[in-house]
Every structure is written in C-alpha cells, then in structure tokens.
C-alpha positions as a printed Julia matrix, in Angstrom:
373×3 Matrix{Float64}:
   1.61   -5.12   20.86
  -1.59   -6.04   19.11
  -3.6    -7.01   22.26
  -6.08   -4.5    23.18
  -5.81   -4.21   27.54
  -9.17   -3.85   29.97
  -7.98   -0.2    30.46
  -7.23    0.59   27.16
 -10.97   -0.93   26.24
 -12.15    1.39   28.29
 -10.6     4.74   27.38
 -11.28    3.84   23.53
 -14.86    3.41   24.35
 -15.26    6.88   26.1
 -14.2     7.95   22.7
 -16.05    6.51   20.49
 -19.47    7.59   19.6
 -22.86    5.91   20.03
 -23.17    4.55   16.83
 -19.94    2.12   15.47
 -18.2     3.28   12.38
 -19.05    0.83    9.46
 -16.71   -2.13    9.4
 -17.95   -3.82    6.5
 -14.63   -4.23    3.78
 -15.37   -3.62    0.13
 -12.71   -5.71   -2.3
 -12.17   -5.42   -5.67
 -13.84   -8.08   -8.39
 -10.88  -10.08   -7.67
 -11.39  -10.02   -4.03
  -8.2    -7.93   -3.23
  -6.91   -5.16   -1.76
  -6.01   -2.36   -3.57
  -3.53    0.8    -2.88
  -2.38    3.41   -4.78
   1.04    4.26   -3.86
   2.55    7.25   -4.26
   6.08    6.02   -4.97
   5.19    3.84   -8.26
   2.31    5.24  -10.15
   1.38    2.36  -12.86
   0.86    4.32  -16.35
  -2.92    4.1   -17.39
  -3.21    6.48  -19.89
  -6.08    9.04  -20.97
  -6.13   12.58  -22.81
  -6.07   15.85  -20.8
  -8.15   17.77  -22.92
  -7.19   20.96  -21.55
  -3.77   20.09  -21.98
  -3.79   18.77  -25.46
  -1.35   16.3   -24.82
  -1.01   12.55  -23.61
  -0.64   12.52  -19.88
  -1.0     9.38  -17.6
  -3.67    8.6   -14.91
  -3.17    8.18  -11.3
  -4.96    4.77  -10.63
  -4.63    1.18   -8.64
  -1.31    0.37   -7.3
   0.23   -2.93   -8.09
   1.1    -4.31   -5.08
  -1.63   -6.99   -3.28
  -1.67   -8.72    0.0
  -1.47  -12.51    0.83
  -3.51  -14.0     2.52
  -1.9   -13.95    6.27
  -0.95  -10.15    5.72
  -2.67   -9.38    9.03
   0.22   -8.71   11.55
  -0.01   -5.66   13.93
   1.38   -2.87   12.52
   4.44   -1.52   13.59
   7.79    0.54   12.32
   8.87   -2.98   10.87
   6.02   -3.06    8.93
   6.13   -2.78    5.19
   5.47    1.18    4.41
   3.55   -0.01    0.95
   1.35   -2.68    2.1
  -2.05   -1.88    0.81
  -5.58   -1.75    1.93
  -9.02   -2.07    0.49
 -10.43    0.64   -1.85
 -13.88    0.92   -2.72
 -13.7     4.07   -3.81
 -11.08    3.76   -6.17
 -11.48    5.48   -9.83
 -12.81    3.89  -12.45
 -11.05    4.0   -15.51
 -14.45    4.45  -17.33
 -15.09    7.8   -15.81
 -14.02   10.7   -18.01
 -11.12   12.1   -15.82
 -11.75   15.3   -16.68
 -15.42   15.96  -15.97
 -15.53   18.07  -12.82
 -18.2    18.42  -10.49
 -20.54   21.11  -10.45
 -19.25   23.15   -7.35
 -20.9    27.09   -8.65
 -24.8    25.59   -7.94
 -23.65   24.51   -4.78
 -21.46   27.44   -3.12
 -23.33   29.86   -0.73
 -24.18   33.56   -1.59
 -21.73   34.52    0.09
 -18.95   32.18   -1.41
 -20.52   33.35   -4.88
 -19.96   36.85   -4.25
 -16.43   36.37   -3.22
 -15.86   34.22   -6.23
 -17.32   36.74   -8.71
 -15.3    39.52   -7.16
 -12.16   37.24   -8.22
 -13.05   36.73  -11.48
 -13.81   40.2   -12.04
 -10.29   40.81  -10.76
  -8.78   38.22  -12.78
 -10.38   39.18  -15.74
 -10.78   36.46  -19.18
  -6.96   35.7   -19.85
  -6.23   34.88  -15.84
  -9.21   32.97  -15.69
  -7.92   30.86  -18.98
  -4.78   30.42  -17.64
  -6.27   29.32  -14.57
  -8.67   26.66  -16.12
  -5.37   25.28  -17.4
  -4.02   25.26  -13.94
  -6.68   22.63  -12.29
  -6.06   19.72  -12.08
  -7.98   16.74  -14.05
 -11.25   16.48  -12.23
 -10.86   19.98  -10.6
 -13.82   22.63  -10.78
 -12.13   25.81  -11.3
 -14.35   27.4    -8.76
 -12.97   24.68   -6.05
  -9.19   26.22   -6.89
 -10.74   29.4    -6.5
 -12.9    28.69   -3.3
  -9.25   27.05   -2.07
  -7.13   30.36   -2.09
  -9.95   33.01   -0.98
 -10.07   30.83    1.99
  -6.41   31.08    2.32
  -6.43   34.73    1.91
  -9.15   35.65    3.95
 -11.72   35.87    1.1
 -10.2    38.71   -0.72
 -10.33   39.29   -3.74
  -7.07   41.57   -4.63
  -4.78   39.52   -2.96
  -6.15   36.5    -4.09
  -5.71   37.43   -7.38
  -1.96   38.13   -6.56
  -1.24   34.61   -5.37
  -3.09   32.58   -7.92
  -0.52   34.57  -10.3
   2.17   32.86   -8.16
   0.72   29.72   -8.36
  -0.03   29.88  -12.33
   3.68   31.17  -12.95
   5.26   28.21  -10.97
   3.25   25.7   -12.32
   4.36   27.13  -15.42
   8.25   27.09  -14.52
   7.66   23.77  -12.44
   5.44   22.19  -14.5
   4.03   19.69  -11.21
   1.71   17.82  -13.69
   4.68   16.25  -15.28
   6.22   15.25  -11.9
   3.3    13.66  -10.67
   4.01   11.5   -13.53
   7.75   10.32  -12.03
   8.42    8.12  -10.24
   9.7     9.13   -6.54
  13.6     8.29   -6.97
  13.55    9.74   -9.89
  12.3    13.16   -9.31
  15.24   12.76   -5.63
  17.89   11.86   -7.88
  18.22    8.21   -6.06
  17.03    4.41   -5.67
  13.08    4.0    -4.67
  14.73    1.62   -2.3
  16.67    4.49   -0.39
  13.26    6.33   -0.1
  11.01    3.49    0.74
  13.6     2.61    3.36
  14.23    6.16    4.87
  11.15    8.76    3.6
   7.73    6.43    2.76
   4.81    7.64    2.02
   2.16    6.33    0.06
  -1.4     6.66   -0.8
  -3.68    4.29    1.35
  -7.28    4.57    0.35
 -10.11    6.98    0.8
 -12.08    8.18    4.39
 -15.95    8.27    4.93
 -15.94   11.35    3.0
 -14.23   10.33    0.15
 -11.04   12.18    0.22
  -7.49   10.53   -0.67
  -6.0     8.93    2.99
  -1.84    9.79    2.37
   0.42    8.05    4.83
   4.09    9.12    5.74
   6.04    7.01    8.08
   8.14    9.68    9.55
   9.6     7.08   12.04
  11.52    6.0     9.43
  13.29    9.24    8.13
  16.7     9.88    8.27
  17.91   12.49    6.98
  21.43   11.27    7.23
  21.32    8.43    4.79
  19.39   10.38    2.47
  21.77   13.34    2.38
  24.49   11.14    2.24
  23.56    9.69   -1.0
  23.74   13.35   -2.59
  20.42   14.06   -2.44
  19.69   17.69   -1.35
  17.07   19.52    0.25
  16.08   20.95   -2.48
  15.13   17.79   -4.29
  13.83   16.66   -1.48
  11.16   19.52   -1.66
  10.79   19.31   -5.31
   9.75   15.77   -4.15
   7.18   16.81   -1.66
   5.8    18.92   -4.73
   5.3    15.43   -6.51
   3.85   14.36   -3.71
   1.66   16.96   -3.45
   0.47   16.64   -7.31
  -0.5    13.26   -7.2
  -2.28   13.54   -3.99
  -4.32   17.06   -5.78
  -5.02   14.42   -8.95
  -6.77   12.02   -5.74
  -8.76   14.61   -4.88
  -9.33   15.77   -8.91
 -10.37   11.88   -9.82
 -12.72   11.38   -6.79
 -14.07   14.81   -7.97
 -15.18   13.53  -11.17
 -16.07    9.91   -9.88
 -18.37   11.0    -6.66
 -19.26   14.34   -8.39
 -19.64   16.15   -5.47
 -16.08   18.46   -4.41
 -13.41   16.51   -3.0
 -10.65   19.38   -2.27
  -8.08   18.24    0.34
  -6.51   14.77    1.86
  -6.54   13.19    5.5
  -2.62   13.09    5.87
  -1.2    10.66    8.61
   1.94   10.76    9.74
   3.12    7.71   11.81
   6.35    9.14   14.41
   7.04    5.83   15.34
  10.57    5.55   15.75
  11.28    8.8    14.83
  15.35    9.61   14.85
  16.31   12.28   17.71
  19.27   12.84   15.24
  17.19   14.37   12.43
  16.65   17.33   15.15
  20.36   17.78   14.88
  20.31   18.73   11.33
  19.93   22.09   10.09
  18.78   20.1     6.5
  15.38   18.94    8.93
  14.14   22.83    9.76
  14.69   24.08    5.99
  13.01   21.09    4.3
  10.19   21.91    7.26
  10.23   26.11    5.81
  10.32   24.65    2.4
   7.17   22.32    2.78
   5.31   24.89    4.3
   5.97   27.56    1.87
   4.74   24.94   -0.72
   1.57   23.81    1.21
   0.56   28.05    1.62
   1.35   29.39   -1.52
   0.85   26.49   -4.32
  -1.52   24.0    -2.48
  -3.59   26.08    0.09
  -6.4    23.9     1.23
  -5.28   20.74    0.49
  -4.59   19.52    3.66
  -7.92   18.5     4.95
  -6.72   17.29    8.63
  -3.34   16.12    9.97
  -2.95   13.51   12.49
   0.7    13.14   14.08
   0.26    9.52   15.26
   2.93    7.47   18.17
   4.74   11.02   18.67
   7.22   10.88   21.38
   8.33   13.84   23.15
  10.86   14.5    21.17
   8.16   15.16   17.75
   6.04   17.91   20.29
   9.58   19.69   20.35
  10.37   19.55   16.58
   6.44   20.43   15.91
   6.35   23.55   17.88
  10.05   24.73   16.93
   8.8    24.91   13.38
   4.83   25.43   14.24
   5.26   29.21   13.76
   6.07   28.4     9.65
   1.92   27.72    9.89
  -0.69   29.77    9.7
  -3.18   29.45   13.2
  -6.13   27.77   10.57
  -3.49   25.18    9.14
  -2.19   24.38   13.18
  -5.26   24.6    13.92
  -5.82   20.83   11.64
  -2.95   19.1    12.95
  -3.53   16.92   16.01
  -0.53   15.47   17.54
  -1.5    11.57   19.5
   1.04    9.7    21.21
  -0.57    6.26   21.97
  -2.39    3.93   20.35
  -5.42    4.74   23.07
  -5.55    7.9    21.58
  -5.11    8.29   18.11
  -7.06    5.0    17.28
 -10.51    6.74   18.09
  -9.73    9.69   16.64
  -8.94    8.04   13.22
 -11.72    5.64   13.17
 -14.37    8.38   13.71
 -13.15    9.61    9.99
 -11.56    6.59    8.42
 -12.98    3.0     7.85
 -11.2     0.24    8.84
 -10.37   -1.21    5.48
  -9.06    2.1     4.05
  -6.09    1.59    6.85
  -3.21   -0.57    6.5
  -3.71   -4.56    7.16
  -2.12   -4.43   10.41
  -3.92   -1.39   11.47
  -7.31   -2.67   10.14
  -6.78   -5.94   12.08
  -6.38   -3.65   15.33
  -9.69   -1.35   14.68
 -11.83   -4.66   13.75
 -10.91   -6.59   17.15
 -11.76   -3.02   18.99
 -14.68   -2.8    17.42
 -15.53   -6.2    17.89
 -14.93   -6.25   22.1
 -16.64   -2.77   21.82
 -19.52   -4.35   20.92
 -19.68   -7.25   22.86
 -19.31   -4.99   25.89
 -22.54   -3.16   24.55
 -24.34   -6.19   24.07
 -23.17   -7.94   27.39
C-alpha cells in the first residue's frame, strides 16, 4: 500500500504545480513531534480576562512518536498519532491579544460591519465581545456571520442573538474544556475506537488541520453503550470549540486573522450499516444546524478523503442540509492519486500524520528526481 506505481507517479505529477511544496519538518526543542488532540486537552492554565475567571488553554498534546513510527497509513493506524507542529502556541503569548482585523478589512467589509454595529447597538456589541473566543477579533465574528447572511445587516443582527443566547444556555467554552467521553457520557476508548478525531497540526496558512476518521464510525457500538444523538452533537459542539480556540490562539500568535480549519475526513472503511440508521441522518441535520447557525465560517475547506461509493450516496442524501457556499468547500477524493495532490498543495508534509508524511516525502522525492532526470 505505501509504494507509489509508474502510473500513479504520473497522474500526481499532472497535479502538482511547478514549484514543490516545502518539505522541510520543523520539531520541537526536543526534537519531537507534537499534536494537539482533540480528545485529551492537557490543562495549561491562563486568565480569560474577559471572562474573569480561570479557564484552561488549548495547547501541545501529550502523546509523541518513536522513532520507527513511519508505517503507511491506513484504517489500522492509530487515530492519535501525532505530527510535527511548528506553529504551535506559545505559552508566552498573551492568549487573549487579538489581531488587528478593522485596519485590514476592505471599504466595503467596513461598511457592512458598521451597519451591524449600528444595529446591534453598545449592550449587543458587549455581549458579543464576551462571545469571542480567546484570540478572536470581534470584527472576525462579525465579518464570519455577514458572510453567512449575505452581508446584511438586520438579519445578521438576528442570528448573532442566537448565537449569544446559546452560548449563554450552552456555555461551549466550558466544554471545550472536557474531555471527549466525558461530555458523550462514555469511555475515551469507545470514541477513539469508533468516532476519532483529533487535531493534527497547522496548513501553509496557518489554520488548525482537524482530522476525523469516519472509516471508523459506528454508530452501532456507540448507541449501544447509551449514548444518544444528542450527546453525540453536544460533542461535535466541543469539537467545534476547541477547534474555534485553534483558530483564536494562532490569531494572537501569527497576528494576522486565522478564522476557520482545513477539516479532513478519512472514509476509509466506512460501515455501509451506519446508512441503515436513522441515528446517522439526524446527527448529519444536527451538525449542520450547528456549523450554520453557531459556527458559520469556520469550516475553511473540507476534503472527504478514500470515499467509496457508498460515502457519494450518504453525502448527497444529506447535501441539501448545506448551504451551495458551504458544498461548495467540500471536495469528495476517492484514491490516494487524487486526494494526495490536492492536500499537499495546502498542507505540509509534517503537519500530516507519520504515515501520511512518509507517503508525500517519497512522492515528492521521485517527483523530483523525474524533474531532474
């Protein structure tokens, strides 16, 4: 499986561009990998000032390679296995100092967000200083829902009262702070085993990289275990916190506006069965009704990765849940011919998982000594 064919050479080639993405891997002092992972977020503390209380840091995972960890990667593989991350926040940057996003919006974008504030008026706009995340301008959470609603203000101004009023019943920040099992009511081990995902690193542009093995899900086991679809979503929302506090923290480390994630979803192996189960299309309504109406935006790009006929079905059964911009970021790749390019023309090498970085490098590698020959 990790041997790269003559024909497969070639079709990765006619995909790549002229210049080589960057292949260089950046370690930490210690010379390891790093990962944050979304399932076990180690406590580093700091004060949210806006908050006024104590609240925890999403930082470096715990978990580090050895030495051999190279092997291709695969639906055996070990959903948390980490990968390098130069990018990742230092704990010496003040998590809360946002980037200055107003100097940098276009007249246009600073019409449109004046127009909101006008129609939010000084207690919305407190409350929705409150409602950013660490790192976050509150521009960039404005900027986020005009786009989503077309640039107007009125309406706008009617969802981010949604938004503010469930983060107020929810209270997100203080999920992204538990751990995955228990925010599902079960063992990490069930969800590692049947529903990973994880943070793996950063792309070329600095946003978070979030992977979900959805080869691995079954809903079966899961459901089995008592755990329902709604705290299943009410996961996803956890999920979707700590992933916003990614893009918050690179914020405030790059100083420039990091808004939304490069999601990957790996199919391989994906369960016919889970089409079977009415549980599948209402967690499917639920996530999208979270994405549009609490985290608009935030979803940079989508890549559907080893889909098998069977995920194209599923996909556009529950496609119409989107709106045409958000289907309009998810690409859906079946082989590794196909999807490898595509990721590699956003993603470095070492941000992907060992197995997967082994693959890109030896690409690269022949690549080049086809060039050069």
């Amino acid at each position: 499986k990790d041997q790269i064919s003559v024909g497969e050479l070639d079709v990765l080639e006619n995909h790549l561009p002229a210049e080589l993405p960057h292949t260089k891997s950046t370690n930490n002092a210690e010379g390891k990998h790093q990962v944050t992972l979304l399932g076990r977020i180690p406590e580093l503390e700091h004060e949210d000032q806006k908050a006024g209380t104590t609240s925890k840091k999403i930082g470096k995972g715990d978990a580090t390679p050895s030495a051999n960890n190279s092997t291709a990667y695969s639906d055996t593989q070990e959903a948390t296995e980490p990968a390098t991350s130069p990018t990742d926040y230092q704990e010496d940057m003040p998590a809360t100092r946002a980037p200055d996003v107003r100097s940098t919006l276009t007249k246009s974008q600073l019409d449109s967000i004046l127009a909101l504030e006008k129609e939010l008026g000084p207690v919305k706009l407190e409350a929705l200083q409150e409602a950013c995340v660490p790192g976050e301008a509150v521009e960039s959470l404005m900027l986020r829902f005009l786009k989503n609603h077309s640039m107007k203000a009125r309406a706008t101004a009617k969802a981010l009262d949604v938004m503010v009023a469930f983060r107020a019943t929810t209270k997100p920040g203080a999920l992204a702070l538990r751990g995955q099992g228990d925010v599902a009511g079960c063992s990490e081990e069930l969800l590692e085993k049947y529903m990973p995902t994880w943070h793996q690193g950063f792309d070329k542009a600095g946003r978070p990289v979030v992977f979900s093995h959805y080869g691995k899900f079954r809903f079966g086991p899961v459901l089995e275990a008592g755990v329902t679809v709604e705290k299943i979503l009410e996961l996803h929302v956890r999920n979707s916190e700590v992933t916003a506090r990614l893009c918050g923290q690179q914020s405030a480390k790059l100083q420039t506006d990091i808004s939304n994630a490069l999601i990957i979803m790996d199919t391989e192996g994906w369960d016919n069965d889970n089409l079977k189960r009415r549980a599948a299309f209402d967690w499917a309504r639920g996530i999208a009704k979270i994405d549009m109406e609490y985290y608009p935006e935030r979803m940079g790009n989508l890549f559907i990765i080893n889909a098998p006929p069977s995920v194209n079905l599923f996909y556009r059964a529950i496609s119409w849940f989107l709106p045409e911009k958000a289907r309009n970021q998810i690409k859906i790749f079946a082989g590794r011919e196909q999807w490898q390019p595509a990721l590699l023309e956003l993603v470095d090498p070492s941000q992907l998982p060992p197995g997967m970085e082994a693959l890109a490098l030896r690409l690269l590698a022949r690549i080049a000594e086809t060039r050069l020959g």
